[in-house]
CSV table of C-alpha atoms and ligand atoms in Angstrom, one decimal:
chain,number,residue,atom,x,y,z
A,1424,MET,CA,38.0,32.9,-21.1
A,1425,PHE,CA,36.9,32.2,-24.7
A,1426,ASP,CA,39.6,29.5,-24.9
A,1427,LYS,CA,38.6,27.9,-21.6
A,1428,ILE,CA,35.0,27.7,-22.7
A,1429,LEU,CA,36.1,25.9,-25.9
A,1430,GLU,CA,38.2,23.4,-23.9
A,1431,LEU,CA,35.4,22.6,-21.4
A,1432,LYS,CA,33.0,21.8,-24.2
A,1433,SER,CA,35.5,19.5,-25.9
A,1434,ARG,CA,35.8,17.5,-22.6
A,1435,SER,CA,32.0,17.0,-22.0
A,1436,GLY,CA,31.1,14.6,-24.8
A,1437,THR,CA,27.6,14.5,-26.3
A,1438,HIS,CA,25.9,16.4,-23.5
A,1439,SER,CA,26.6,20.1,-22.8
A,1440,PRO,CA,28.7,20.9,-19.7
A,1441,SER,CA,26.4,21.8,-16.9
A,1442,ILE,CA,26.2,25.4,-15.7
A,1443,PHE,CA,27.6,24.3,-12.4
A,1444,THR,CA,30.8,22.8,-14.0
A,1445,MET,CA,31.2,25.9,-16.2
A,1446,LEU,CA,30.9,28.3,-13.3
A,1447,GLU,CA,33.2,26.2,-11.1
A,1448,GLU,CA,35.9,26.0,-13.7
A,1449,ILE,CA,35.6,29.6,-15.0
A,1450,PRO,CA,34.8,31.7,-12.0
A,1451,GLU,CA,34.9,35.0,-14.0
A,1452,LEU,CA,32.1,33.7,-16.3
A,1453,LYS,CA,28.7,35.3,-15.9
A,1454,ILE,CA,25.9,33.4,-17.4
A,1455,LYS,CA,23.1,35.9,-17.7
A,1456,VAL,CA,20.7,33.8,-19.8
A,1457,ASP,CA,20.7,30.0,-20.1
A,1458,ALA,CA,19.3,29.4,-23.5
A,1459,CYS,CA,20.8,25.9,-23.6
A,1460,PHE,CA,18.4,24.2,-21.4
A,1461,LEU,CA,14.9,23.7,-22.9
A,1462,SER,CA,12.5,24.5,-20.0
A,1463,ASN,CA,9.6,26.8,-19.5
A,1464,PRO,CA,10.8,29.3,-16.8
A,1465,TYR,CA,7.2,30.3,-15.9
A,1466,ALA,CA,6.4,26.7,-15.1
A,1467,THR,CA,9.3,26.5,-12.8
A,1468,GLU,CA,8.1,29.7,-11.0
A,1469,LEU,CA,4.6,28.2,-10.7
A,1470,PHE,CA,6.0,25.0,-9.1
A,1471,LEU,CA,8.1,27.1,-6.7
A,1472,GLU,CA,5.1,29.2,-5.6
A,1473,TYR,CA,3.3,26.0,-4.7
A,1474,PHE,CA,6.4,24.5,-3.1
A,1475,LYS,CA,6.9,27.5,-0.9
A,1476,ARG,CA,3.3,27.9,0.1
A,1477,GLU,CA,2.5,24.3,0.7
A,1478,LEU,CA,5.8,22.8,1.9
A,1479,ILE,CA,8.1,25.5,3.2
A,1480,ASP,CA,5.7,27.9,4.8
A,1481,THR,CA,3.8,25.1,6.5
A,1482,GLY,CA,6.9,23.2,7.6
A,1483,LYS,CA,5.7,20.1,5.7
A,1484,ILE,CA,9.0,19.9,3.9
A,1485,ASN,CA,10.3,18.2,7.0
A,1486,ARG,CA,8.0,15.2,6.3
A,1487,VAL,CA,9.1,15.1,2.6
A,1488,LEU,CA,12.7,14.8,3.7
A,1489,GLU,CA,12.4,12.6,6.7
A,1490,PHE,CA,10.1,9.8,5.4
A,1491,TYR,CA,10.1,7.4,2.5
A,1492,PRO,CA,8.1,8.6,-0.5
A,1493,SER,CA,5.2,6.5,-1.9
A,1494,GLN,CA,6.2,3.6,-4.1
A,1495,SER,CA,6.0,4.5,-7.7
A,1496,SER,CA,3.1,2.2,-8.3
A,1497,GLU,CA,1.0,4.5,-6.1
A,1498,ILE,CA,1.9,7.5,-8.2
A,1499,ALA,CA,1.0,5.4,-11.3
A,1500,GLU,CA,-2.5,5.0,-9.7
A,1501,LEU,CA,-2.9,8.8,-9.4
A,1502,LEU,CA,-1.6,9.4,-12.9
A,1503,GLY,CA,-3.9,6.6,-14.3
A,1504,LYS,CA,-6.9,8.4,-12.9
A,1505,ASN,CA,-5.8,11.7,-14.2
A,1506,LEU,CA,-4.9,10.4,-17.7
A,1507,LYS,CA,-8.0,8.1,-17.7
A,1508,ILE,CA,-5.9,5.0,-18.4
A,1509,ASP,CA,-5.3,1.8,-16.7
A,1510,PRO,CA,-2.5,2.5,-14.1
A,1511,ALA,CA,-1.2,-1.0,-14.7
A,1512,ARG,CA,0.2,0.4,-18.0
A,1513,ILE,CA,2.1,3.3,-16.4
A,1514,PHE,CA,5.8,3.0,-15.5
A,1515,VAL,CA,6.8,6.1,-13.5
A,1516,GLY,CA,10.5,6.9,-13.7
A,1517,ASN,CA,13.2,8.9,-12.2
A,1518,GLY,CA,13.0,11.1,-15.2
A,1519,ALA,CA,11.9,9.8,-18.6
A,1520,ILE,CA,15.4,8.7,-19.1
A,1521,GLU,CA,14.9,5.8,-16.6
A,1522,ALA,CA,11.9,4.6,-18.6
A,1523,ILE,CA,13.8,4.9,-21.9
A,1524,GLN,CA,16.8,3.0,-20.4
A,1525,ALA,CA,14.5,0.2,-19.0
A,1526,VAL,CA,12.7,-0.3,-22.3
A,1527,LEU,CA,15.8,-0.3,-24.5
A,1528,HIS,CA,17.7,-2.6,-22.1
A,1529,ARG,CA,15.0,-5.2,-21.7
A,1530,TYR,CA,12.6,-5.1,-24.5
A,1531,VAL,CA,14.2,-3.9,-27.7
A,1532,LYS,CA,16.1,-6.3,-29.9
A,1533,GLY,CA,17.2,-6.3,-33.5
A,1534,LYS,CA,17.2,-3.2,-35.7
A,1535,LEU,CA,16.1,0.1,-34.1
A,1536,ILE,CA,15.4,3.0,-36.4
A,1537,VAL,CA,16.4,6.4,-34.9
A,1538,ASN,CA,15.8,9.6,-36.8
A,1539,ILE,CA,18.8,12.0,-36.8
A,1540,PRO,CA,19.4,14.6,-35.6
A,1541,THR,CA,18.1,13.4,-32.3
A,1542,PHE,CA,18.3,13.2,-28.5
A,1543,SER,CA,21.4,11.0,-28.1
A,1544,SER,CA,20.1,8.6,-25.4
A,1545,TYR,CA,18.1,6.6,-28.0
A,1546,TYR,CA,21.3,5.4,-29.7
A,1547,GLU,CA,23.6,5.6,-26.7
A,1548,TYR,CA,21.6,3.4,-24.2
A,1549,ILE,CA,21.5,0.3,-26.3
A,1550,THR,CA,22.6,-3.2,-25.6
A,1551,PRO,CA,24.7,-5.6,-27.9
A,1552,ASN,CA,21.3,-7.0,-29.0
A,1553,ILE,CA,20.3,-3.8,-30.7
A,1554,GLU,CA,21.5,-2.5,-34.0
A,1555,VAL,CA,20.8,1.2,-34.5
A,1556,VAL,CA,19.9,2.3,-38.0
A,1557,PHE,CA,19.8,6.0,-38.6
A,1558,TYR,CA,17.1,7.6,-40.7
A,1559,GLU,CA,18.3,11.0,-41.8
A,1560,LEU,CA,16.0,14.0,-41.6
A,1561,LYS,CA,17.3,16.3,-44.4
A,1562,LYS,CA,18.1,19.9,-43.8
A,1563,GLU,CA,17.1,20.6,-47.4
A,1564,LYS,CA,13.6,19.6,-46.3
A,1565,ASN,CA,13.9,21.6,-43.1
A,1566,PHE,CA,14.3,18.4,-41.1
A,1567,LYS,CA,10.7,17.6,-41.8
A,1568,LEU,CA,9.9,13.9,-41.8
A,1569,ASP,CA,8.4,12.7,-45.1
A,1570,VAL,CA,5.8,10.2,-43.9
A,1571,ASP,CA,5.6,8.1,-47.0
A,1572,GLU,CA,9.3,7.9,-47.5
A,1573,TYR,CA,9.8,7.1,-43.9
A,1574,ILE,CA,7.3,4.2,-43.9
A,1575,ASP,CA,9.0,2.7,-47.0
A,1576,PHE,CA,12.4,3.1,-45.4
A,1577,VAL,CA,11.2,1.3,-42.2
A,1578,LYS,CA,9.5,-1.5,-44.2
A,1579,ASN,CA,12.6,-2.1,-46.3
A,1580,SER,CA,15.1,-2.0,-43.4
A,1581,GLY,CA,14.0,-5.1,-41.6
A,1582,ALA,CA,13.8,-3.2,-38.4
A,1583,SER,CA,11.6,-4.4,-35.5
A,1584,SER,CA,11.5,-1.1,-33.5
A,1585,ILE,CA,11.4,2.6,-34.2
A,1586,VAL,CA,11.6,5.9,-32.2
A,1587,LEU,CA,9.7,9.0,-33.0
A,1588,ILE,CA,10.3,12.1,-30.9
A,1589,ASN,CA,7.5,14.6,-31.3
A,1590,PRO,CA,8.3,17.5,-31.4
A,1591,ASN,CA,11.8,16.4,-32.2
A,1592,ASN,CA,14.9,17.5,-30.3
A,1593,PRO,CA,17.1,19.3,-31.5
A,1594,ASP,CA,15.1,20.8,-34.5
A,1595,GLY,CA,11.6,21.2,-33.1
A,1596,GLY,CA,10.1,19.4,-36.1
A,1597,TYR,CA,6.5,18.4,-35.5
A,1598,LEU,CA,4.5,15.5,-36.8
A,1599,LYS,CA,0.8,16.0,-36.8
A,1600,PHE,CA,-1.4,13.6,-34.9
A,1601,GLU,CA,-2.8,12.4,-38.3
A,1602,ASP,CA,0.7,11.6,-39.6
A,1603,ILE,CA,1.8,9.8,-36.4
A,1604,SER,CA,-1.5,7.8,-36.5
A,1605,ARG,CA,-0.8,6.8,-40.1
A,1606,ILE,CA,2.7,5.7,-39.3
A,1607,ILE,CA,1.5,3.6,-36.4
A,1608,ALA,CA,-1.2,2.1,-38.5
A,1609,GLU,CA,1.0,1.3,-41.5
A,1610,LEU,CA,3.8,-0.1,-39.3
A,1611,SER,CA,1.5,-2.0,-37.0
A,1612,TYR,CA,3.6,-5.2,-37.5
A,1613,LEU,CA,6.6,-3.7,-35.6
A,1614,ASP,CA,7.5,-5.0,-32.1
A,1615,ASN,CA,8.0,-1.5,-30.7
A,1616,ILE,CA,7.0,2.0,-31.7
A,1617,ILE,CA,8.4,4.4,-29.2
A,1618,VAL,CA,6.8,7.8,-29.3
A,1619,ASP,CA,8.6,10.4,-27.1
A,1620,GLU,CA,6.3,13.3,-26.3
A,1621,SER,CA,8.6,15.1,-23.9
A,1622,PHE,CA,8.0,18.5,-25.7
A,1623,ILE,CA,4.3,18.0,-26.6
A,1624,HIS,CA,3.0,20.7,-24.2
A,1625,PHE,CA,4.7,23.3,-26.5
A,1626,ALA,CA,3.0,22.0,-29.6
A,1627,TYR,CA,-0.5,22.4,-30.9
A,1628,GLU,CA,-2.5,22.1,-34.1
A,1629,SER,CA,-5.4,24.5,-33.6
A,1630,SER,CA,-5.7,28.1,-32.6
A,1631,ASP,CA,-6.8,27.3,-29.1
A,1632,MET,CA,-3.3,25.8,-28.5
A,1633,GLU,CA,-4.6,22.5,-27.1
A,1634,LEU,CA,-1.9,19.8,-27.2
A,1635,LYS,CA,-2.6,16.7,-29.1
A,1636,SER,CA,-1.1,13.5,-27.6
A,1637,VAL,CA,-1.0,10.1,-29.2
A,1638,LEU,CA,-2.1,8.6,-25.8
A,1639,PRO,CA,-5.5,7.4,-27.2
A,1640,ILE,CA,-3.7,5.4,-29.9
A,1641,VAL,CA,-1.3,3.9,-27.3
A,1642,LEU,CA,-4.2,2.4,-25.6
A,1643,GLU,CA,-5.4,0.6,-28.7
A,1644,ASN,CA,-1.9,-0.6,-29.7
A,1645,ASP,CA,0.1,-2.8,-27.4
A,1646,ASN,CA,3.3,-2.2,-29.4
A,1647,VAL,CA,3.2,1.6,-28.9
A,1648,ILE,CA,5.2,3.0,-26.0
A,1649,LEU,CA,4.6,6.6,-25.0
A,1650,VAL,CA,7.5,8.3,-23.2
A,1651,LYS,CA,6.9,11.6,-21.3
A,1652,SER,CA,9.4,13.7,-19.5
A,1653,MET,CA,8.1,16.5,-17.2
A,1654,SER,CA,11.5,18.2,-17.2
A,1655,LYS,CA,11.1,20.7,-20.0
A,1656,ASP,CA,7.5,21.7,-20.3
A,1657,PHE,CA,7.0,21.8,-16.5
A,1658,GLY,CA,10.5,23.3,-15.9
A,1659,VAL,CA,11.5,20.7,-13.2
A,1660,ALA,CA,14.4,18.8,-14.6
A,1661,GLY,CA,16.0,18.8,-11.1
A,1662,LEU,CA,13.2,16.8,-9.7
A,1663,ARG,CA,13.6,13.9,-12.1
A,1664,CYS,CA,10.0,13.2,-13.1
A,1665,GLY,CA,8.9,11.2,-16.1
A,1666,TYR,CA,6.8,8.2,-17.1
A,1667,ALA,CA,6.1,5.8,-19.9
A,1668,VAL,CA,2.9,4.1,-21.0
A,1669,MET,CA,3.5,0.5,-22.1
A,1670,LYS,CA,2.2,-3.0,-22.0
A,1671,SER,CA,1.0,-3.9,-18.5
A,1672,GLU,CA,3.1,-7.1,-18.5
A,1673,TRP,CA,6.2,-5.0,-18.9
A,1674,VAL,CA,5.3,-2.6,-16.1
A,1675,LYS,CA,4.6,-5.6,-13.8
A,1676,GLU,CA,7.9,-7.2,-14.7
A,1677,LEU,CA,9.8,-4.0,-14.1
A,1678,PHE,CA,8.3,-3.3,-10.7
A,1679,SER,CA,8.7,-6.9,-9.6
A,1680,ASN,CA,12.4,-6.6,-10.2
A,1681,GLY,CA,13.3,-3.1,-8.8
A,1682,TYR,CA,12.3,0.5,-9.3
A,1683,LEU,CA,10.1,0.5,-6.1
A,1684,TRP,CA,11.3,3.8,-4.7
A,1685,ASN,CA,12.7,5.4,-7.9
A,1686,LEU,CA,10.7,8.6,-7.1
A,1687,ASN,CA,11.9,10.9,-4.3
A,1688,GLY,CA,9.7,13.0,-2.0
A,1689,LEU,CA,9.9,16.1,-4.2
A,1690,SER,CA,9.1,14.2,-7.4
A,1691,GLU,CA,6.1,12.7,-5.6
A,1692,TYR,CA,5.0,16.2,-4.6
A,1693,PHE,CA,5.3,17.3,-8.2
A,1694,PHE,CA,3.1,14.4,-9.5
A,1695,ARG,CA,0.5,15.0,-6.7
A,1696,LEU,CA,0.4,18.6,-8.0
A,1697,TYR,CA,0.3,17.6,-11.6
A,1698,VAL,CA,-3.0,15.7,-11.1
A,1699,ARG,CA,-4.6,18.6,-9.2
A,1700,LYS,CA,-7.1,20.8,-11.0
A,1701,ASP,CA,-6.0,24.1,-9.5
A,1702,PHE,CA,-2.4,23.4,-10.5
A,1703,ASN,CA,-3.3,22.3,-13.9
A,1704,ASP,CA,-5.5,25.4,-14.5
A,1705,ALA,CA,-2.6,27.6,-13.4
A,1706,TYR,CA,-0.2,25.6,-15.5
A,1707,GLU,CA,-2.3,26.0,-18.7
A,1708,ILE,CA,-2.1,29.8,-18.3
A,1709,VAL,CA,1.7,29.8,-18.1
A,1710,ARG,CA,2.0,27.2,-20.9
A,1711,LYS,CA,0.0,29.4,-23.3
A,1712,LYS,CA,1.7,32.6,-22.3
A,1713,TYR,CA,5.1,31.0,-22.9
A,1714,ILE,CA,4.1,29.6,-26.3
A,1715,THR,CA,2.9,33.0,-27.3
A,1716,GLU,CA,6.1,34.7,-26.3
A,1717,SER,CA,8.2,32.0,-27.9
A,1718,LEU,CA,6.4,32.5,-31.2
A,1719,PHE,CA,7.3,36.2,-31.1
A,1720,PHE,CA,10.9,35.3,-30.1
A,1721,ILE,CA,11.3,32.9,-33.0
A,1722,ALA,CA,9.9,35.6,-35.4
A,1723,GLU,CA,12.6,38.0,-34.2
A,1724,LEU,CA,15.3,35.5,-34.7
A,1725,GLN,CA,14.1,34.8,-38.2
A,1726,ALA,CA,14.6,38.4,-39.1
A,1727,ILE,CA,18.3,38.3,-38.3
A,1728,GLU,CA,20.5,38.2,-41.3
A,1729,GLY,CA,23.2,35.6,-41.7
A,1730,ILE,CA,21.4,32.8,-39.9
A,1731,LYS,CA,18.8,30.3,-40.9
A,1732,VAL,CA,16.2,29.5,-38.3
A,1733,TYR,CA,14.5,26.1,-38.9
A,1734,PRO,CA,10.8,25.7,-38.4
A,1735,SER,CA,9.9,24.5,-34.9
A,1736,LYS,CA,6.8,23.6,-32.9
A,1737,ALA,CA,8.8,23.3,-29.7
A,1738,ASN,CA,10.2,25.9,-27.3
A,1739,PHE,CA,13.6,26.1,-29.1
A,1740,VAL,CA,15.0,26.6,-32.5
A,1741,LEU,CA,17.8,25.1,-34.4
A,1742,ILE,CA,19.8,27.8,-36.1
A,1743,GLU,CA,22.3,27.4,-38.9
A,1744,LEU,CA,25.1,29.9,-39.1
A,1745,MET,CA,25.3,30.9,-42.8
A,1746,ASN,CA,28.2,33.3,-42.7
A,1747,GLY,CA,31.0,30.9,-42.1
A,1748,LEU,CA,31.2,31.2,-38.4
A,1749,ASN,CA,32.0,28.0,-36.5
A,1750,SER,CA,29.3,26.9,-34.0
A,1751,GLY,CA,31.7,26.3,-31.2
A,1752,HIS,CA,33.2,29.7,-31.6
A,1753,ALA,CA,29.7,31.3,-31.8
A,1754,GLN,CA,28.8,29.5,-28.6
A,1755,ALA,CA,31.9,30.7,-26.8
A,1756,ARG,CA,31.5,34.3,-28.2
A,1757,LEU,CA,27.9,34.6,-27.1
A,1758,LEU,CA,28.9,33.4,-23.6
A,1759,SER,CA,32.0,35.4,-23.1
A,1760,ASP,CA,30.7,38.7,-24.6
A,1761,HIS,CA,27.0,38.5,-23.7
A,1762,GLY,CA,26.6,35.9,-21.0
A,1763,VAL,CA,24.2,34.0,-23.2
A,1764,TYR,CA,24.6,30.3,-23.1
A,1765,VAL,CA,23.4,28.4,-26.2
A,1766,ARG,CA,23.8,24.7,-27.3
A,1767,ASN,CA,26.6,24.1,-29.8
A,1768,CYS,CA,25.3,21.2,-31.9
A,1769,SER,CA,28.6,20.2,-33.5
A,1770,ASP,CA,28.4,16.8,-31.7
A,1771,LYS,CA,25.0,16.0,-33.0
A,1772,ILE,CA,25.0,13.1,-35.5
A,1773,GLY,CA,23.2,14.0,-38.7
A,1774,LEU,CA,23.9,17.8,-38.8
A,1775,ASN,CA,26.0,18.9,-41.6
A,1776,GLY,CA,27.0,22.5,-41.1
A,1777,GLN,CA,27.3,25.0,-38.3
A,1778,PHE,CA,24.4,24.7,-35.9
A,1779,ILE,CA,23.4,26.1,-32.6
A,1780,ARG,CA,20.2,25.4,-30.7
A,1781,VAL,CA,18.6,28.3,-28.8
A,1782,ALA,CA,15.8,27.9,-26.2
A,1783,ALA,CA,13.1,30.5,-25.6
A,1784,ARG,CA,13.2,31.9,-22.1
A,1785,SER,CA,11.2,34.7,-20.4
A,1786,LYS,CA,10.3,37.8,-22.5
A,1787,ASP,CA,13.2,39.9,-21.1
A,1788,GLU,CA,15.7,37.1,-21.5
A,1789,ASN,CA,14.6,36.6,-25.1
A,1790,GLU,CA,15.4,40.2,-25.8
A,1791,VAL,CA,18.9,39.7,-24.5
A,1792,ILE,CA,19.3,36.6,-26.6
A,1793,VAL,CA,18.1,38.3,-29.8
A,1794,ASN,CA,20.4,41.3,-29.3
A,1795,ALA,CA,23.4,39.0,-28.6
A,1796,ILE,CA,22.9,37.0,-31.8
A,1797,LYS,CA,22.3,40.2,-33.7
A,1798,SER,CA,25.6,41.6,-32.6
A,1799,LEU,CA,27.4,38.3,-33.1
A,1800,MET,CA,26.2,38.4,-36.7
A,1801,LYS,CA,27.5,41.9,-37.2
A,1802,LEU,CA,31.0,40.9,-36.2
A,1803,PRO,CA,33.4,40.3,-39.1
A,1804,VAL,CA,33.7,36.5,-39.2
A,1805,GLU,CA,37.5,36.7,-38.4
A,1806,LEU,CA,36.7,38.6,-35.2
A,1807,GLY,CA,34.1,36.0,-34.2
A,1808,LEU,CA,36.9,33.4,-34.1
B,334,PLP,C1,15.3,15.7,-22.0
B,334,PLP,C2,14.7,14.6,-22.8
B,334,PLP,C3,14.3,13.4,-22.2
B,334,PLP,C4,14.7,13.0,-20.7
B,334,PLP,O1,14.0,13.6,-19.8
B,334,PLP,P1,14.1,13.4,-18.2
B,334,PLP,O2,12.7,13.3,-17.8
B,334,PLP,O3,14.8,14.6,-17.7
B,334,PLP,O4,14.9,12.2,-18.0
B,334,PLP,C5,13.7,12.4,-22.9
B,334,PLP,N1,13.4,12.6,-24.2
B,334,PLP,C6,13.8,13.7,-24.8
B,334,PLP,C7,13.4,13.9,-26.3
B,334,PLP,C8,14.4,14.8,-24.2
B,334,PLP,O5,14.7,15.9,-24.8
């Protein structure tokens, strides 16, 4: 089983094999805890409660399936009211990935600076008109972006566009609102500043755990594009919900040329919930509960010997194996011996060393993960292979 897992991984390229593929190909495999995918499980439960009560129990699910959903510009109207911004600036997408793809394909040209390690779409979904230049976040600096050094780098590179993912995936590094504001101000000459806040609901700067989005800055700067996925912090990746805030001319152009029904009935239902006060109040409770438990989980991981846990303001941590164990083998071992599925980061550009990424789950699942990693680190390295 251990060997089969290694082989599947090598076939799946830059994204991890889905749980479905793994279970199909290795029927004897039991995944007890999926710590690979980065979602808040309590948020998924909350959505399911609403879904069951309002769509299943009432029979309204029938309408959701039988009829066309609203056009995405209608959903943009709702979001605009909720976010208090002009809906003409909102592009609602079939997942944030659709917005990323649309912007990269149509509006980005020349040099694009991507900080590594990163979420691979930003350098994979490019066109022949884009030249990606990597800016390396250094592990010696805990993958923390040095704002002044970065600004100099961008200015000297001749780049016209940059991407900032905040908090960053896969390391969870966080740039404070003040730092991002400074970068945007100093680099105001750029054509495009893409800020991806797909994990922002897990981050905060003050003790009340309020999130701090750059949305207000986007509204004052036409060259800033805000990307937001709902997949991770709302735990609904399967629904494909995301949006981006950008120039209204772009939104108009995109909608005049397609994307009319890129949302489906269930993603429309999600967005209609998202803008409702009762849902939002309930969500805030599970958001803060999850952050609190994740902090405890990260502290427990930090206490394990033989690994280095990098600082994170997201719901996951990047872990470096310091005892000589290979990350692919660690992943397969955790899965075959403990049913714990983690992300092997060996394919991530910009990571030198043996890294795995582990997501926080529910409290009970976190215990299983911590114990699995503890026992992995107790194995003699030869046996871990
Ligand atoms: C997962 C992810 C996305 C894509 O999200 P979808 O809404 O599921 O398409 C975008 N950006 C980052 C940084 C991500 O991690």
